[in-house]
XYZ file of N, CA, C and O in Angstrom:
552
model
N 7.253 -48.520 22.796
C 8.070 -47.453 22.241
C 8.880 -46.827 23.374
O 8.376 -46.644 24.473
N 10.081 -46.460 23.076
C 10.993 -45.846 24.032
C 10.436 -44.481 24.453
O 9.944 -43.708 23.623
N 10.519 -44.131 25.761
C 9.948 -42.877 26.284
C 10.570 -41.635 25.645
O 9.892 -40.654 25.401
N 11.871 -41.649 25.360
C 12.500 -40.456 24.798
C 11.985 -40.188 23.382
O 11.918 -39.053 22.943
N 11.601 -41.235 22.640
C 11.057 -41.037 21.297
C 9.612 -40.573 21.332
O 9.169 -39.847 20.441
N 8.891 -40.927 22.342
C 7.489 -40.498 22.426
C 7.379 -39.001 22.709
O 6.381 -38.381 22.389
N 8.401 -38.401 23.301
C 8.383 -36.964 23.576
C 8.937 -36.138 22.418
O 8.881 -34.928 22.441
N 9.458 -36.785 21.380
C 10.044 -36.085 20.250
C 9.056 -35.131 19.570
O 9.385 -33.966 19.347
N 7.828 -35.575 19.253
C 6.891 -34.646 18.617
C 6.615 -33.401 19.470
O 6.466 -32.299 18.939
N 6.573 -33.550 20.772
C 6.340 -32.408 21.661
C 7.518 -31.447 21.591
O 7.352 -30.233 21.511
N 8.734 -32.003 21.598
C 9.940 -31.156 21.527
C 10.024 -30.434 20.181
O 10.372 -29.267 20.114
N 9.718 -31.137 19.105
C 9.746 -30.529 17.776
C 8.717 -29.406 17.701
O 8.991 -28.317 17.204
N 7.525 -29.666 18.205
C 6.473 -28.649 18.194
C 6.879 -27.445 19.034
O 6.672 -26.296 18.634
N 7.477 -27.663 20.200
C 7.917 -26.570 21.063
C 8.988 -25.739 20.358
O 8.958 -24.503 20.390
N 9.940 -26.407 19.700
C 10.990 -25.693 18.970
C 10.385 -24.890 17.821
O 10.775 -23.744 17.566
N 9.405 -25.473 17.133
C 8.743 -24.791 16.031
C 8.022 -23.536 16.530
O 8.129 -22.464 15.942
N 7.292 -23.659 17.632
C 6.563 -22.518 18.196
C 7.534 -21.431 18.635
O 7.323 -20.244 18.368
N 8.627 -21.808 19.276
C 9.641 -20.848 19.702
C 10.228 -20.114 18.500
O 10.362 -18.886 18.512
N 10.544 -20.845 17.437
C 11.103 -20.232 16.229
C 10.111 -19.265 15.602
O 10.477 -18.165 15.179
N 8.836 -19.642 15.551
C 7.816 -18.763 14.976
C 7.687 -17.472 15.771
O 7.541 -16.393 15.200
N 7.742 -17.569 17.085
C 7.665 -16.373 17.931
C 8.853 -15.450 17.669
O 8.695 -14.246 17.540
N 10.023 -16.021 17.572
C 11.227 -15.217 17.339
C 11.145 -14.513 15.993
O 11.441 -13.334 15.880
N 10.727 -15.225 14.949
C 10.653 -14.624 13.628
C 9.519 -13.615 13.515
O 9.622 -12.641 12.785
N 8.448 -13.807 14.245
C 7.335 -12.868 14.156
C 7.678 -11.526 14.769
O 7.148 -10.502 14.369
N 8.582 -11.499 15.743
C 8.984 -10.238 16.347
C 10.207 -9.627 15.681
O 10.542 -8.483 15.948
N 10.850 -10.322 14.797
C 12.073 -9.826 14.165
C 11.823 -8.582 13.337
O 12.668 -7.709 13.255
N 10.662 -8.450 12.720
C 10.393 -7.299 11.872
C 9.853 -6.095 12.605
O 9.638 -5.056 12.013
N 9.655 -6.175 13.888
C 9.031 -5.087 14.615
C 9.896 -3.843 14.719
O 9.386 -2.761 14.933
N 11.207 -3.961 14.567
C 12.062 -2.791 14.686
C 11.984 -1.909 13.448
O 12.393 -0.767 13.478
N 11.467 -2.392 12.347
C 11.333 -1.598 11.141
C 10.038 -0.800 11.238
O 8.975 -1.281 10.949
N 10.159 0.434 11.661
C 8.985 1.257 11.891
C 8.315 1.634 10.578
O 8.970 1.961 9.611
N 7.013 1.614 10.593
C 6.263 2.119 9.475
C 5.742 3.491 9.851
O 6.029 4.019 10.915
N 4.967 4.082 8.987
C 4.416 5.400 9.288
C 5.481 6.462 9.325
O 6.540 6.339 8.732
N 5.200 7.514 10.061
C 6.075 8.682 10.045
C 6.885 8.858 11.330
O 7.809 9.648 11.375
N 6.574 8.098 12.370
C 7.302 8.284 13.630
C 8.777 7.959 13.465
O 9.145 7.031 12.760
N 9.618 8.746 14.133
C 11.056 8.521 14.099
C 11.801 9.812 13.841
O 11.249 10.908 13.912
N 13.077 9.668 13.521
C 13.940 10.806 13.226
C 14.242 10.814 11.737
O 14.646 9.792 11.173
N 14.047 11.961 11.117
C 14.225 12.125 9.676
C 15.275 13.201 9.422
O 15.210 14.283 10.013
N 16.224 12.917 8.521
C 17.296 13.853 8.207
C 17.255 14.169 6.718
O 17.127 13.266 5.882
N 17.397 15.455 6.403
C 17.398 15.902 5.006
C 18.589 15.296 4.271
O 19.736 15.438 4.707
N 18.311 14.595 3.161
C 19.397 13.976 2.397
C 19.571 14.594 1.013
O 20.625 14.446 0.401
N 18.537 15.277 0.496
C 18.666 15.941 -0.797
C 17.490 16.874 -1.045
O 16.434 16.719 -0.454
N 17.739 17.837 -1.926
C 16.705 18.777 -2.349
C 16.716 18.816 -3.869
O 17.750 18.596 -4.497
N 15.556 19.116 -4.450
C 15.450 19.292 -5.887
C 14.800 20.636 -6.154
O 13.712 20.922 -5.647
N 15.471 21.465 -6.943
C 14.899 22.761 -7.315
C 13.805 22.538 -8.350
O 13.681 21.445 -8.916
N 13.009 23.575 -8.629
C 11.878 23.467 -9.549
C 12.304 22.968 -10.922
O 11.564 22.243 -11.582
N 13.516 23.320 -11.364
C 13.991 22.886 -12.679
C 14.573 21.474 -12.670
O 15.063 20.984 -13.680
N 14.542 20.810 -11.498
C 15.036 19.448 -11.390
C 16.473 19.342 -10.904
O 16.981 18.245 -10.696
N 17.148 20.478 -10.710
C 18.526 20.461 -10.220
C 18.568 19.871 -8.826
O 17.851 20.309 -7.930
N 19.438 18.849 -8.657
C 19.556 18.169 -7.379
C 20.651 18.811 -6.532
O 21.736 19.097 -7.011
N 20.333 18.996 -5.248
C 21.323 19.419 -4.262
C 21.513 18.213 -3.352
O 20.609 17.832 -2.612
N 22.672 17.596 -3.436
C 22.922 16.356 -2.712
C 23.190 16.611 -1.233
O 23.442 17.741 -0.813
N 23.149 15.536 -0.469
C 23.476 15.622 0.949
C 24.876 16.159 1.168
O 25.126 16.936 2.088
N 25.790 15.761 0.313
C 27.177 16.250 0.401
C 27.229 17.761 0.183
O 27.910 18.486 0.907
N 26.491 18.243 -0.819
C 26.448 19.686 -1.093
C 25.794 20.445 0.058
O 26.241 21.532 0.430
N 24.736 19.876 0.640
C 24.090 20.513 1.786
C 25.072 20.643 2.945
O 25.135 21.673 3.617
N 25.855 19.587 3.158
C 26.854 19.601 4.226
C 27.914 20.674 3.958
O 28.331 21.387 4.871
N 28.333 20.789 2.693
C 29.346 21.763 2.323
C 28.877 23.202 2.563
O 29.672 24.045 2.961
N 27.601 23.469 2.306
C 27.092 24.827 2.543
C 26.652 25.025 3.993
O 26.305 26.129 4.392
N 26.710 23.959 4.769
C 26.440 24.053 6.205
C 24.976 24.054 6.589
O 24.580 24.724 7.542
N 24.162 23.280 5.870
C 22.733 23.199 6.172
C 22.374 21.777 6.578
O 22.735 20.816 5.904
N 21.655 21.660 7.684
C 21.181 20.362 8.168
C 19.765 20.551 8.709
O 19.526 21.449 9.514
N 18.841 19.709 8.265
C 17.460 19.758 8.750
C 17.073 18.388 9.286
O 17.355 17.372 8.661
N 16.417 18.392 10.435
C 15.987 17.151 11.071
C 14.573 17.306 11.604
O 14.220 18.376 12.112
N 13.784 16.250 11.481
C 12.479 16.159 12.117
C 12.526 15.010 13.108
O 12.980 13.920 12.762
N 12.058 15.250 14.315
C 11.884 14.195 15.312
C 10.393 14.098 15.577
O 9.782 15.056 16.058
N 9.805 12.955 15.225
C 8.350 12.799 15.291
C 7.991 11.651 16.217
O 8.469 10.529 16.048
N 7.149 11.973 17.207
C 6.654 10.960 18.139
C 5.191 11.261 18.426
O 4.862 12.325 18.956
N 4.325 10.321 18.064
C 2.890 10.562 18.218
C 2.487 11.727 17.338
O 2.759 11.736 16.141
N 1.851 12.745 17.927
C 1.482 13.936 17.156
C 2.458 15.086 17.376
O 2.271 16.162 16.825
N 3.501 14.860 18.167
C 4.503 15.894 18.443
C 5.613 15.836 17.395
O 6.164 14.787 17.102
N 5.928 17.009 16.840
C 6.965 17.118 15.825
C 7.951 18.197 16.270
O 7.544 19.306 16.618
N 9.223 17.863 16.248
C 10.266 18.847 16.539
C 11.098 19.006 15.273
O 11.660 18.040 14.766
N 11.152 20.242 14.757
C 11.932 20.559 13.554
C 13.205 21.265 14.011
O 13.153 22.201 14.813
N 14.344 20.811 13.489
C 15.629 21.388 13.871
C 16.382 21.780 12.603
O 16.641 20.937 11.743
N 16.730 23.059 12.511
C 17.510 23.576 11.384
C 18.848 24.049 11.918
O 18.899 24.878 12.832
N 19.916 23.501 11.349
C 21.257 23.942 11.715
C 21.911 24.549 10.482
O 21.869 23.960 9.399
N 22.476 25.743 10.658
C 23.192 26.427 9.584
C 24.527 26.903 10.139
O 24.609 27.312 11.303
N 25.561 26.848 9.306
C 26.878 27.210 9.817
C 26.946 28.674 10.243
O 27.725 29.021 11.105
N 26.116 29.542 9.686
C 26.136 30.957 10.055
C 25.301 31.259 11.301
O 25.371 32.358 11.841
N 24.509 30.308 11.758
C 23.681 30.505 12.950
C 24.469 30.063 14.182
O 25.146 29.041 14.161
N 24.358 30.826 15.251
C 25.119 30.513 16.458
C 24.588 29.264 17.174
O 25.322 28.610 17.897
N 23.300 28.966 16.983
C 22.722 27.771 17.583
C 21.613 27.249 16.670
O 21.107 27.985 15.820
N 21.227 25.994 16.837
C 20.160 25.440 15.988
C 18.837 26.183 16.182
O 18.534 26.671 17.277
N 18.079 26.270 15.120
C 16.741 26.851 15.157
C 15.778 25.687 15.302
O 15.803 24.744 14.500
N 14.940 25.712 16.337
C 13.995 24.620 16.558
C 12.572 25.153 16.577
O 12.325 26.291 16.974
N 11.664 24.309 16.140
C 10.238 24.632 16.159
C 9.476 23.423 16.662
O 9.776 22.304 16.256
N 8.516 23.648 17.526
C 7.613 22.597 17.981
C 6.379 22.656 17.089
O 5.722 23.693 17.000
N 6.078 21.555 16.414
C 4.956 21.482 15.485
C 4.066 20.312 15.879
O 4.384 19.575 16.810
N 2.964 20.154 15.176
C 2.097 19.001 15.451
C 1.738 18.292 14.162
O 1.737 18.889 13.084
N 1.450 17.025 14.294
C 1.197 16.151 13.166
C -0.290 15.868 13.013
O -0.987 15.627 13.991
N -0.748 15.884 11.777
C -2.124 15.509 11.447
C -2.055 14.429 10.367
O -1.495 14.662 9.298
N -2.599 13.256 10.664
C -2.579 12.163 9.701
C -3.699 12.351 8.695
O -4.853 12.607 9.059
N -3.362 12.223 7.400
C -4.347 12.390 6.330
C -4.772 11.065 5.715
O -5.738 11.017 4.973
N -4.032 9.985 6.003
C -4.288 8.683 5.383
C -3.369 8.473 4.199
O -2.751 9.420 3.691
N -3.276 7.245 3.735
C -2.425 6.888 2.590
C -0.985 7.370 2.760
O -0.364 7.849 1.804
N -0.449 7.296 3.992
C 0.921 7.718 4.296
C 1.189 9.185 3.974
O 2.288 9.565 3.592
N 0.168 10.018 4.141
C 0.300 11.472 3.949
C -0.016 12.149 5.275
O -0.908 11.724 6.010
N 0.708 13.249 5.550
C 0.595 13.925 6.835
C 0.748 15.433 6.658
O 1.567 15.880 5.860
N -0.024 16.179 7.428
C 0.201 17.614 7.546
C 1.057 17.857 8.778
O 0.791 17.302 9.843
N 2.068 18.674 8.625
C 2.878 19.128 9.750
C 2.470 20.574 9.959
O 2.668 21.416 9.077
N 1.847 20.841 11.110
C 1.173 22.119 11.331
C 1.771 22.910 12.483
O 2.367 22.346 13.389
N 1.535 24.214 12.418
C 1.839 25.087 13.541
C 0.783 24.772 14.608
O -0.413 24.746 14.310
N 1.194 24.497 15.851
C 0.215 24.140 16.892
C -0.844 25.214 17.112
O -0.570 26.410 16.979
N -2.035 24.760 17.431
C -3.171 25.631 17.743
C -3.491 26.613 16.619
O -3.896 27.744 16.875
N -3.292 26.192 15.384
C -3.636 27.039 14.245
C -3.985 26.141 13.063
O -3.831 24.924 13.127
N -4.409 26.751 11.988
C -4.696 25.992 10.776
C -3.553 26.120 9.768
O -3.671 25.668 8.638
N -2.442 26.734 10.178
C -1.308 26.944 9.287
C -0.537 25.631 9.108
O -0.088 25.020 10.074
N -0.396 25.225 7.856
C 0.318 23.997 7.523
C 1.748 24.345 7.143
O 1.991 25.093 6.194
N 2.689 23.808 7.884
C 4.116 24.006 7.637
C 4.542 23.203 6.411
O 5.299 23.682 5.570
N 4.060 21.963 6.297
C 4.364 21.095 5.157
C 3.354 19.959 5.112
O 2.810 19.563 6.130
N 3.109 19.442 3.917
C 2.328 18.222 3.742
C 3.288 17.177 3.200
O 3.792 17.316 2.085
N 3.576 16.176 4.022
C 4.589 15.175 3.689
C 3.956 13.844 3.338
O 2.879 13.511 3.816
N 4.670 13.087 2.508
C 4.282 11.708 2.241
C 5.468 10.814 2.597
O 6.617 11.210 2.446
N 5.143 9.631 3.096
C 6.172 8.676 3.486
C 6.147 7.518 2.503
O 5.097 6.939 2.243
N 7.314 7.231 1.944
C 7.481 6.120 1.011
C 8.633 5.274 1.532
O 9.799 5.612 1.319
N 8.315 4.219 2.266
C 9.363 3.384 2.864
C 10.109 4.168 3.924
O 9.515 4.665 4.872
N 11.403 4.313 3.747
C 12.217 5.061 4.700
C 12.558 6.458 4.194
O 13.568 7.042 4.578
N 11.713 6.988 3.319
C 11.879 8.363 2.829
C 10.617 9.160 3.106
O 9.509 8.659 2.964
N 10.823 10.403 3.513
C 9.731 11.351 3.691
C 9.980 12.475 2.689
O 11.091 12.992 2.598
N 8.938 12.824 1.951
C 9.074 13.807 0.877
C 7.989 14.865 1.022
O 6.838 14.552 1.330
N 8.387 16.123 0.808
C 7.391 17.188 0.700
C 7.934 18.306 -0.173
O 9.118 18.345 -0.506
N 7.035 19.195 -0.574
C 7.381 20.310 -1.448
C 7.189 21.619 -0.701
O 6.261 21.758 0.092
N 8.077 22.573 -0.978
C 7.954 23.923 -0.414
C 8.025 24.921 -1.557
O 8.668 24.672 -2.577
N 7.375 26.058 -1.378
C 7.401 27.104 -2.394
C 6.427 26.809 -3.519
O 5.742 25.784 -3.537
N 6.398 27.742 -4.478
C 5.512 27.620 -5.627
C 6.234 28.040 -6.893
O 7.207 28.794 -6.840
N 5.753 27.564 -8.023
C 6.297 27.968 -9.322
C 7.792 27.757 -9.424
O 8.305 26.676 -9.130
N 8.517 28.821 -9.836
C 9.966 28.740 -10.020
C 10.724 28.573 -8.704
O 11.913 28.267 -8.716
N 10.057 28.791 -7.572
C 10.696 28.655 -6.268
C 10.382 27.316 -5.587
O 10.830 27.074 -4.476
N 9.609 26.484 -6.256
C 9.198 25.203 -5.655
C 10.386 24.252 -5.534
O 11.150 24.081 -6.481
N 10.516 23.644 -4.356
C 11.589 22.694 -4.114
C 11.021 21.408 -3.516
O 10.077 21.456 -2.734
N 11.615 20.297 -3.893
C 11.267 18.993 -3.331
C 12.305 18.677 -2.256
O 13.509 18.692 -2.512
N 11.829 18.369 -1.069
C 12.697 18.049 0.067
C 12.592 16.558 0.327
O 11.487 16.023 0.456
N 13.734 15.875 0.439
C 13.746 14.428 0.658
C 14.523 14.140 1.944
O 15.672 14.527 2.090
N 13.851 13.452 2.857
C 14.425 13.087 4.164
C 14.513 11.580 4.245
O 13.703 10.863 3.666
N 15.489 11.105 5.013
C 15.662 9.676 5.224
C 15.495 9.364 6.702
O 15.996 10.089 7.557
N 14.821 8.254 6.977
C 14.627 7.807 8.365
C 15.963 7.345 8.931
O 16.696 6.597 8.303
N 16.259 7.778 10.138
C 17.509 7.374 10.799
C 17.280 6.221 11.735
O 16.245 6.020 12.246
């Protein structure tokens, strides 16, 4: 048998292994969990009225969460505020893609969020003042 043909199976196997390695790492950039940057894209009032991202922009409201490990940075920008309002918070994992966002060194819970794909959702207020907040991963 010709020497170049005897090495064919080795070359095919090497190419196959290389391709498998490349494809196995291709999905790693799609982060799971809650880590990352989240931007408010819509709100829902207790009666179901939706406030779209466009409407939020028009009234000059922008909310962002930057989450890394257990560190959470909340940033609120409003057109009437001279500078962004920021808060340093901490994250507590509850399981099943649910998380408490807490005031550091206290038992006060700022929000309990759930992550569904690239959306983070939580509720604020109670009764007629309850609102659903929806954030999108950036």
